[in-house]
XYZ file of C-alpha atoms in Angstrom:
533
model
C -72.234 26.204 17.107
C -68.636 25.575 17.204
C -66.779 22.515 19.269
C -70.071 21.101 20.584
C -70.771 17.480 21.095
C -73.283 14.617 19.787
C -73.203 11.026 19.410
C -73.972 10.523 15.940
C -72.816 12.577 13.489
C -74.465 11.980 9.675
C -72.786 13.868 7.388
C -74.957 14.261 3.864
C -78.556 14.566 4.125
C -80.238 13.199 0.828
C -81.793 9.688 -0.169
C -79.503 8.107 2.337
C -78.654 10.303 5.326
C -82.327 11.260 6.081
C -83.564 7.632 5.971
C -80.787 6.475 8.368
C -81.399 9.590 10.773
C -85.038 8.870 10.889
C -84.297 5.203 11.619
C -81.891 5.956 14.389
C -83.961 8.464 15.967
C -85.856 5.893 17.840
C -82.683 5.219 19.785
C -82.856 8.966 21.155
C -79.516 9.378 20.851
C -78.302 13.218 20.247
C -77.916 12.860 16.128
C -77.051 15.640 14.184
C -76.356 16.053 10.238
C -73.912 18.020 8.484
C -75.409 19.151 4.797
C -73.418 21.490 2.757
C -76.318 22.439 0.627
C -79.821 24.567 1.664
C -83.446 23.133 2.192
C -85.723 23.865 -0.957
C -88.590 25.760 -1.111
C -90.603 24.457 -3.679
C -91.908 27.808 -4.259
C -88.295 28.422 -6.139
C -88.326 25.409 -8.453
C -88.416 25.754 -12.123
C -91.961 24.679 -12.759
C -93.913 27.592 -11.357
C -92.488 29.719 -13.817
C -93.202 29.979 -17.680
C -89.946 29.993 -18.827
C -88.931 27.194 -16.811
C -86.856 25.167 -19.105
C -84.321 28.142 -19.455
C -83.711 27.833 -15.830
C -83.126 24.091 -15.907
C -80.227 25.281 -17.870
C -78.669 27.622 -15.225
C -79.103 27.580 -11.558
C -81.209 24.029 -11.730
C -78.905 22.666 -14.225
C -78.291 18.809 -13.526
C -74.473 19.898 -13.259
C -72.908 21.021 -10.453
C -70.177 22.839 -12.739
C -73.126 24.711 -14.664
C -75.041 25.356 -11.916
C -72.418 26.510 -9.549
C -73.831 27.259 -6.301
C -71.713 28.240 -3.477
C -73.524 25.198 -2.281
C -72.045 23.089 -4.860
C -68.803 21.893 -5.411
C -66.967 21.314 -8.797
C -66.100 18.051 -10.265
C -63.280 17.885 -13.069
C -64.784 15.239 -15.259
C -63.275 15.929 -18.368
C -61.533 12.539 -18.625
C -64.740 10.704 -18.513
C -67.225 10.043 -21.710
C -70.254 10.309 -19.153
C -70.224 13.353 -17.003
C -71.559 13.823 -13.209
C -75.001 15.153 -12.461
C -75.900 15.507 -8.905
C -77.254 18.071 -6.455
C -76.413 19.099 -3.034
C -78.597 20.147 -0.769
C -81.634 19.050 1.493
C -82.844 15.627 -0.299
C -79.706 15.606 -2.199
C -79.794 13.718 -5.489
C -83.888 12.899 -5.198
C -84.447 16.857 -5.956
C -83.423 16.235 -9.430
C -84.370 12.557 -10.017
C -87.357 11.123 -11.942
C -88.373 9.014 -9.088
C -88.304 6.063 -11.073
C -88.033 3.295 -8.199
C -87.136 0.038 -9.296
C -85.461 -2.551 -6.868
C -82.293 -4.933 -7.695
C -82.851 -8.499 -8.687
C -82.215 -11.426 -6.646
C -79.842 -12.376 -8.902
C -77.702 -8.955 -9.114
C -76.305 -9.864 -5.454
C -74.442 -13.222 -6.754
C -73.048 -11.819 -10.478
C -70.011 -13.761 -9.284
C -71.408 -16.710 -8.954
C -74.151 -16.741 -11.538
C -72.077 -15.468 -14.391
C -68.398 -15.483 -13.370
C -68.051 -11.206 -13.634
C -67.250 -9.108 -10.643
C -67.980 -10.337 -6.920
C -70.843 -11.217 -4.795
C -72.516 -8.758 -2.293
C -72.379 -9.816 1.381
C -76.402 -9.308 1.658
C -79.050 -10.704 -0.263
C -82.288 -9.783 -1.636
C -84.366 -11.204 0.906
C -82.173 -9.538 3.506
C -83.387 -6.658 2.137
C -86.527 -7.442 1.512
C -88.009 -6.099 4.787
C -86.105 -2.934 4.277
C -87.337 -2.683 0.632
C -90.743 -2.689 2.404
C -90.297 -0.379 4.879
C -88.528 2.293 2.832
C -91.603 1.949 -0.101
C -93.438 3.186 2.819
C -91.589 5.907 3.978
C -90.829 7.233 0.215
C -94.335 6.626 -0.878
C -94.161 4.443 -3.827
C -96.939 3.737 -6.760
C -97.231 0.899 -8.935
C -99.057 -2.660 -9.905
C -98.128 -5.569 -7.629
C -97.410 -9.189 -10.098
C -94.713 -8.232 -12.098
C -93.280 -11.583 -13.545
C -89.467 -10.089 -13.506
C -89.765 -9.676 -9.865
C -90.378 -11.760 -6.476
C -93.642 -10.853 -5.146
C -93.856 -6.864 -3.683
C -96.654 -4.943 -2.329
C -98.106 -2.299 -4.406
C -98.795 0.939 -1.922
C -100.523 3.318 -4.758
C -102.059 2.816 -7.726
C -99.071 2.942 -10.908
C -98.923 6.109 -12.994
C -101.369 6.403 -15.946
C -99.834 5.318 -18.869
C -100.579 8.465 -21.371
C -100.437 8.660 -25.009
C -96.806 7.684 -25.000
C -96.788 4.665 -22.714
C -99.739 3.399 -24.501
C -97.303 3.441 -27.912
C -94.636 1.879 -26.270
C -96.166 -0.867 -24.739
C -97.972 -1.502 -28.228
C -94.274 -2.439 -29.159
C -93.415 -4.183 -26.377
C -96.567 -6.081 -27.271
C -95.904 -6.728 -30.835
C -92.252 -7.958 -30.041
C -93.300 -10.355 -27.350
C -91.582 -8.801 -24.709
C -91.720 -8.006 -21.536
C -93.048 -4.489 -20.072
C -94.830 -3.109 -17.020
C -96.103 0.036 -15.425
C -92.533 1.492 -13.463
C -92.431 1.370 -9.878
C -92.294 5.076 -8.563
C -91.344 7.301 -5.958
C -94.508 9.197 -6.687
C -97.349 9.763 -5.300
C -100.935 8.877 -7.314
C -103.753 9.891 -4.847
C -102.603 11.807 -1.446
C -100.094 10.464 0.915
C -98.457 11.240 3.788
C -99.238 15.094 3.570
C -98.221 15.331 -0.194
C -100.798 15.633 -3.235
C -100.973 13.545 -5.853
C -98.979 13.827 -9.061
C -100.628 16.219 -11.955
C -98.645 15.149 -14.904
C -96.073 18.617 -14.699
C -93.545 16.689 -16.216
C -90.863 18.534 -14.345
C -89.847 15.899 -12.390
C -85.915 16.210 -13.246
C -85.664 19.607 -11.620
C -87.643 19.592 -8.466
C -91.554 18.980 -7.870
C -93.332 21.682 -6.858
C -96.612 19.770 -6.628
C -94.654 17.989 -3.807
C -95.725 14.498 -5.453
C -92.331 12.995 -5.875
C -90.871 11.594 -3.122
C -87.454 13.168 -2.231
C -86.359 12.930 1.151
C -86.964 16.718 1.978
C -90.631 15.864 1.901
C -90.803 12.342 2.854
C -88.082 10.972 5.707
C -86.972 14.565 6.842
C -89.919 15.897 8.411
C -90.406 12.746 10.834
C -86.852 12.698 11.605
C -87.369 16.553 12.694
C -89.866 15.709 14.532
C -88.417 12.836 16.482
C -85.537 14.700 17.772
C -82.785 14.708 14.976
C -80.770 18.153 14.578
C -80.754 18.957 10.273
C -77.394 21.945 10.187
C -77.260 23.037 6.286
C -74.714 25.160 4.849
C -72.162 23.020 6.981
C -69.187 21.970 3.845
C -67.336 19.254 5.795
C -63.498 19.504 5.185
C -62.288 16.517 6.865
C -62.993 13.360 9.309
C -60.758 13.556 12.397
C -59.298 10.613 14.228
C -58.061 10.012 17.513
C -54.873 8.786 19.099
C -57.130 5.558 19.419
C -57.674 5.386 15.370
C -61.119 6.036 16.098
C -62.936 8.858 14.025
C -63.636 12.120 16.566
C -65.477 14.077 14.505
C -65.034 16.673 11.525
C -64.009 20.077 10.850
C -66.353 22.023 8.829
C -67.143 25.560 7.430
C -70.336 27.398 8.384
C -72.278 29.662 6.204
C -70.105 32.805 6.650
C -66.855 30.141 5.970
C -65.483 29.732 9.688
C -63.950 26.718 10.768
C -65.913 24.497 12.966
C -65.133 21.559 14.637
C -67.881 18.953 15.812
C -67.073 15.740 17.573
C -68.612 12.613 17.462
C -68.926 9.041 19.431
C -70.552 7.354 15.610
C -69.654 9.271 11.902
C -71.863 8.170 9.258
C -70.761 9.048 5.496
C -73.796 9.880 3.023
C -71.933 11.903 0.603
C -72.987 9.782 -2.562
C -70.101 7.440 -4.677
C -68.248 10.596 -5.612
C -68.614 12.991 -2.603
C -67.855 9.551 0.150
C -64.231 9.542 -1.484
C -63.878 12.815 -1.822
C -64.153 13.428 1.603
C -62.323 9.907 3.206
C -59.215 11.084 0.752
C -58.650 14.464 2.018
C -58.840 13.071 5.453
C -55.620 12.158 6.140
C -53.509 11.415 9.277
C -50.341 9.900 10.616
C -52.547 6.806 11.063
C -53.991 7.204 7.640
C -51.840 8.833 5.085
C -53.386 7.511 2.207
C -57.065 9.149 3.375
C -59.221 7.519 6.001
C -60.067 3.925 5.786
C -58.362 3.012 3.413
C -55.545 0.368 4.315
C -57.040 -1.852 0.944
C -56.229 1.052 -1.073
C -59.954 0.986 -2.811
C -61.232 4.036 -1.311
C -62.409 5.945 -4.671
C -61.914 3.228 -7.277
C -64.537 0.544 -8.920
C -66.568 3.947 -9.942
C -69.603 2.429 -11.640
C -71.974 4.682 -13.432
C -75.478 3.772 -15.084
C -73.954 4.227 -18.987
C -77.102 5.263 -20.690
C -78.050 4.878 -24.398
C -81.100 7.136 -25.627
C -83.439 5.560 -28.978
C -86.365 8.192 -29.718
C -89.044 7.426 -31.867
C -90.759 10.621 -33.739
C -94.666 9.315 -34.217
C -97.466 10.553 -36.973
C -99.688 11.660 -34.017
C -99.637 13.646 -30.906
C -98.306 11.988 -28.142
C -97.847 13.855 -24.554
C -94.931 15.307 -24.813
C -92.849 15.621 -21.845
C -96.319 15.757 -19.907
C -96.197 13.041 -17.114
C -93.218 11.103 -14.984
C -91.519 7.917 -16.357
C -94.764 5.330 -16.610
C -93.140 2.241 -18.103
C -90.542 -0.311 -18.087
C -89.105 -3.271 -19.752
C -86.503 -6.197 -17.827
C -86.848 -8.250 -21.347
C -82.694 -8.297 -21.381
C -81.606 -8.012 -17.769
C -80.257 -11.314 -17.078
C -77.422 -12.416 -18.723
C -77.397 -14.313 -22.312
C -73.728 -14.558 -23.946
C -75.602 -14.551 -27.773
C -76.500 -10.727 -27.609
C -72.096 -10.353 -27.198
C -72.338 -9.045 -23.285
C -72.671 -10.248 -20.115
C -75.294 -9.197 -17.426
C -78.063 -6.903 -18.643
C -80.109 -3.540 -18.995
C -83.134 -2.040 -18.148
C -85.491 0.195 -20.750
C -87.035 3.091 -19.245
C -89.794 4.209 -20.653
C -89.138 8.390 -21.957
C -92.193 10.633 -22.873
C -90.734 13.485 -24.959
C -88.846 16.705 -24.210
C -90.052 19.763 -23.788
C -90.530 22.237 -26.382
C -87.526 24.318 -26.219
C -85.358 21.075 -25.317
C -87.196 19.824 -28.499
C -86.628 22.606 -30.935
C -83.027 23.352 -29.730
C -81.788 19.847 -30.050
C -83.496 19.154 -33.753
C -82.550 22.609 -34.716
C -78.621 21.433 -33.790
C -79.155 18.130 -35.534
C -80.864 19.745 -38.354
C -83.815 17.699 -37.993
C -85.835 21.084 -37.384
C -85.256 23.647 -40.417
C -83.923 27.736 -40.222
C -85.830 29.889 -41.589
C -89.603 29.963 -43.335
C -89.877 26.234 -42.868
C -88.533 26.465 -39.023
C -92.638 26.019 -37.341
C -93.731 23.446 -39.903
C -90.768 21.214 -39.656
C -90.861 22.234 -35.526
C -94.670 20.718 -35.680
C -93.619 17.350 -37.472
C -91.140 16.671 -34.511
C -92.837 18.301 -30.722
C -94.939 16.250 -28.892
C -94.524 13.545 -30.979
C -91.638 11.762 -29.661
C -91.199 8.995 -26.923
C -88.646 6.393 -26.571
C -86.741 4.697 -23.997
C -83.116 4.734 -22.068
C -81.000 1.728 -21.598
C -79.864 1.977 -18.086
C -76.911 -0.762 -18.642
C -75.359 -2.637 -15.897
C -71.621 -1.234 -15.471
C -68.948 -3.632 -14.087
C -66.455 -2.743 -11.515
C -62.950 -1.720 -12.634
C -60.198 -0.569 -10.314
C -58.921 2.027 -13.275
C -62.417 3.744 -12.697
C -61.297 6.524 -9.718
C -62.325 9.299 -8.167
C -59.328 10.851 -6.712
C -58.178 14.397 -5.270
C -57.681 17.118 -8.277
C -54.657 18.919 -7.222
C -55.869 22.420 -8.949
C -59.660 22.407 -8.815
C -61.081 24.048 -5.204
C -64.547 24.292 -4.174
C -65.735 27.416 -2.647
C -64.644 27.064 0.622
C -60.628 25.744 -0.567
C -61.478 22.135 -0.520
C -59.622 19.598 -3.635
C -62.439 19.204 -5.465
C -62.563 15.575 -7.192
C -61.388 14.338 -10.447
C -62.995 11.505 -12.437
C -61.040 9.382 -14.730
C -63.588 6.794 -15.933
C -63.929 4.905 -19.353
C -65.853 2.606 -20.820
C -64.910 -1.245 -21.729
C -66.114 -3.102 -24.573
C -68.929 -5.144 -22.421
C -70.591 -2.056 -21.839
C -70.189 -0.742 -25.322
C -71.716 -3.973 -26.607
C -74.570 -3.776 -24.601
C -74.789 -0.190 -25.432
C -75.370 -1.079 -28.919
C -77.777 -4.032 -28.401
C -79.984 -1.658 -26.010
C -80.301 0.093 -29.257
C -81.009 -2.489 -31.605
C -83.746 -3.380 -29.504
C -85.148 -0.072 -28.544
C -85.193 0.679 -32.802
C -87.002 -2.290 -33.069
C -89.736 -1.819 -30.192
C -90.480 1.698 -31.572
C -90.706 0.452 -35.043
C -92.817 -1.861 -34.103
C -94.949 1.115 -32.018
C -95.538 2.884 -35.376
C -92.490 5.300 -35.222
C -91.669 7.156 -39.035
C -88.221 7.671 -37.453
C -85.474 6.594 -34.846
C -82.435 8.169 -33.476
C -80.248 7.423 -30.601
C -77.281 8.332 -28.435
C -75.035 6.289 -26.798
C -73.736 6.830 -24.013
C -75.700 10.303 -22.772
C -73.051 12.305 -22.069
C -74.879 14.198 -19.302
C -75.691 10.716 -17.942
C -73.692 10.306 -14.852
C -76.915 10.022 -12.148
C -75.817 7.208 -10.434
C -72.252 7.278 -8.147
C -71.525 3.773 -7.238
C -68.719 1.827 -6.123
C -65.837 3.709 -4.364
C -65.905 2.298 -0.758
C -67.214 -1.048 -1.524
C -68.473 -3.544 1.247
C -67.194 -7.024 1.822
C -65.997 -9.244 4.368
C -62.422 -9.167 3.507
C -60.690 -6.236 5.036
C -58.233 -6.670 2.012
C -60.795 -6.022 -0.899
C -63.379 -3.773 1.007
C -63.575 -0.328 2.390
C -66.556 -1.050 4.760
C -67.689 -4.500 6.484
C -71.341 -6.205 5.480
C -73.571 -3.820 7.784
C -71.957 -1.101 6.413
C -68.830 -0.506 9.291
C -65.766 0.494 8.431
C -62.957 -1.927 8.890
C -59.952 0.175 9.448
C -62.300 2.688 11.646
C -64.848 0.923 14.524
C -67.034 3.609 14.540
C -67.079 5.053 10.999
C -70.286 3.855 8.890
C -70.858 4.608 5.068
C -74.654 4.098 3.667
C -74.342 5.620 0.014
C -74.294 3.875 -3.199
C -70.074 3.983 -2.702
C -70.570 0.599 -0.662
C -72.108 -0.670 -3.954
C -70.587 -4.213 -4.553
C -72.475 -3.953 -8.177
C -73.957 -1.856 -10.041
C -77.394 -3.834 -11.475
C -79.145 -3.042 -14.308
C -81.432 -0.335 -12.445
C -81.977 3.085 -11.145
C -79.646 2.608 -7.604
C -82.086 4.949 -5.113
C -84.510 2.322 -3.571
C -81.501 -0.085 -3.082
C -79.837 2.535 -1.647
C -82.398 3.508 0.805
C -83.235 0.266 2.161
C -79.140 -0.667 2.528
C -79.462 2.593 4.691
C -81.941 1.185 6.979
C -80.120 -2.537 6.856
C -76.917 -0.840 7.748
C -79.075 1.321 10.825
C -80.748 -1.538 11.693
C -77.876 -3.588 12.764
C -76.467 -0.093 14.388
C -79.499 -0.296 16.917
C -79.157 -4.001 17.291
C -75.576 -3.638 18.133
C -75.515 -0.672 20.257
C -74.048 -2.604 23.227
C -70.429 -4.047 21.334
C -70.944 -1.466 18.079
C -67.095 -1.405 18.046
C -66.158 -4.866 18.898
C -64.287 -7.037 16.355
């Protein structure tokens, strides 16, 4: 439907567009939501089929520019070491993720104060503490209440098993005297809200057809359905309109067959992710804003912060699980800041069963780790399922260099400027790159491992898009105010990980989720002066 009407208009429908429709529904407004990409059958993923690794590499490939769906847009990221991963679509980004869960620290909200780097968010952890709470329960999370790195937080399933490989790698942890604990996950362990538990697929990256892991497609969308909300896929938004007023009106889009629609809103809410948010407010521009929408500070699509990622692998003497099982483990030993490791802030391990066995063979066959010819299965056998190890999900600072702008070449399907990345790394993170892997050698040493090797950073490693329209209280060094509002536009709200102030030293969905329901929150508390001040 073309030129119709509603009062809230969400535009992106994954981690953080479904849970702020399903918290708004309760106002019974008319809401609708734009999403360029299909719902999923689960029928289609990769894991009902025997040759599903081969398909991770084409149509489920983590990479939009692999995979390219007319769904999917393109991202020029050649002038970044770490390249963008994401997926559009119903559930966005938590179809591909591995659902590990954690939550920020206390202490990640005041970096500027504790440790002189970056700025402090608006909001603190125990502002988000109830919403924390209330999206575990939504997203159906599994794991063992009393960890000592955290505040105290309620623990709504039993954790993940272990396995062969978490087993080894908390033996390490052990022996080194450091800290480890079963991960928090968006997974379910026994049956939950109409999904079965988790059977140890280990497909988790590239959908989950068990319907175990929590992505919003299966956990906030149905309820929001259900309560009223209107779900549109195949709807590419071009651009946010704007009134005489300076107030957003709406946005021109292009339907499945590509005509131009145009939908108009009282409320436009932006859940396009850190790279897609930008994207989107830069090709929006008017008399009013010719720079792209809300962006009088000039910061819209810059302070891109991505998760750099070092990878240490330990190859064992004994069968482990393989890639059999979700992430099951993880270690906050170096997440606060220390100057003697030669970095400030800190980094999370993640524990990492093994690959599959085609990712296996492929990868030691390039390295020459796994032999050509008559010696190819016996040198194959010393190396598949018998590998673990960990990633080093390493806090990344805020730099204004760090953009995503407008290519001026690169289209998406439908004639849109597809984005360009220009990101690199500075020597903080490259230090802490290198001490992540210092550590992890030692841990899986220490676990029995007859060999380690690492990467650093994973090129294919760019998960997490944070940073671009960051929230604050000054209008001057902000893109949206501290529930979320802009400040150039009254009635133009943004609830992805752009408004990330910081990046932490974790995986950004559950923070991301529950800032989602803060930021709706103080929409229904507000709804009689939303636009005032």
């Amino acid at each position: 439907m073309a030129g119709d009407h509603v009062d809230v208009l969400i535009i992106g429908a994954g981690a953080s567009g479904a849970a702020t429709a399903w918290s708004l529904a309760e106002t019974r407004m008319h809401i609708v939501c734009l999403e360029q990409g299909d719902w999923m059958k689960q029928a289609d993923y990769p894991s009902n089929f025997m040759d599903w690794e081969s398909r991770t590499r084409g149509e489920f490939n983590i990479s939009p520019n692999v995979r390219g769906r007319t769904t999917d847009y393109p991202i020029n990221d050649k002038n970044s070491p770490i390249a963008v991963a994401n997926f559009n679509g119903v559930g966005g980004g938590t179809i591909f993720y591995a659902a590990h869960f954690p939550r920020f620290h206390p202490s990640d909200f005041r970096v500027r104060t504790l440790d002189g780097v970056a700025d402090d968010w608006p909001v603190d952890y125990e502002t988000l503490e109830p919403y924390y709470d209330e999206n575990d329960r939504m997203m159906g999370v599994s794991g063992l209440a009393g960890d000592p790195a955290y505040p105290p937080k309620p623990a709504i399933m039993p954790p993940l098993p272990l396995g062969k490989s978490g087993a080894r790698l908390a033996q390490g942890f052990n022996t080194m005297g450091w800290h480890w604990w079963p991960s928090d996950a968006a997974i379910a362990t026994e049956p939950y809200d109409g999904r079965d538990k988790c059977i140890n697929i280990g497909s988790c990256y590239v959908g989950c057809a068990q319907g175990a892991k929590g992505s919003t497609d299966i956990t906030y969308w149905p309820h929001a359905v259900r309560a009223g909300v209107e779900l549109r896929t195949r709807c590419r938004v071009r651009e946010i309109t704007i009134n005489n007023e300076g107030m957003a009106s709406g946005a021109i889009y292009y339907d499945a067959q590509g005509n131009e629609c145009f939908i108009s809103a009282e409320v436009v809410i932006l859940a396009c992710n850190g790279v897609g948010t930008p994207r989107l407010l830069l090709n929006s521009t008017s008399n009013l804003f010719p720079d792209g929408l809300a962006n009088s500070s000039g910061l819209v699509g810059k302070n891109l912060m991505f998760h750099p990622y070092s990878e240490t692998m330990g190859i064992f003497d004994t069968e482990l699980d393989g890639p059999r099982g979700p992430v099951c483990i993880w270690s906050q030993e170096f997440y606060e800041t220390d100057m003697s490791r030669g970095h400030v802030r800190g980094f999370t391990f993640e524990g990492a069963r093994g690959r599959a066995p085609m990712s296996t063979v492929q990868g030691n066959m390039a390295s020459g780790h796994i032999s050509w010819g008559e010696d190819h299965h016996r040198s194959a056998r010393r190396v598949v399922n018998r590998m673990a190890g960990m990633v080093g999900i390493c806090e990344d600072l805020p730099e204004e260099h760090n953009t995503v702008t407008l290519d001026p070449e690169l289209k998406d399907p439908d004639g849109i400027p597809a984005p360009r990345i220009d990101y690199r790394l500075n020597e903080n993170s490259r230090n802490m790159l290198n001490f992540s892997i210092a550590r992890a050698t030692e841990v899986l040493e220490a676990a029995g491992a007859i060999e380690v090797r690492s990467t650093s950073p994973i090129p294919i490693g760019g998960w997490h898009l944070m940073g671009t329209a960051r929230m604050g209280v000054d209008p001057a060094k902000s893109v949206v105010n501290e529930w979320g509002r802009s400040h150039d536009v009254k009635n133009l709200f943004i609830i992805d990980g752009s408004i990330f102030v910081t990046c932490a030293g974790v995986n950004p969905t559950r923070t991301i989720q529950a800032l989602a329901l803060y930021v709706a929150d103080n929409m229904k508390q507000r709804l009689a002066n939303l636009f005032d001040g």
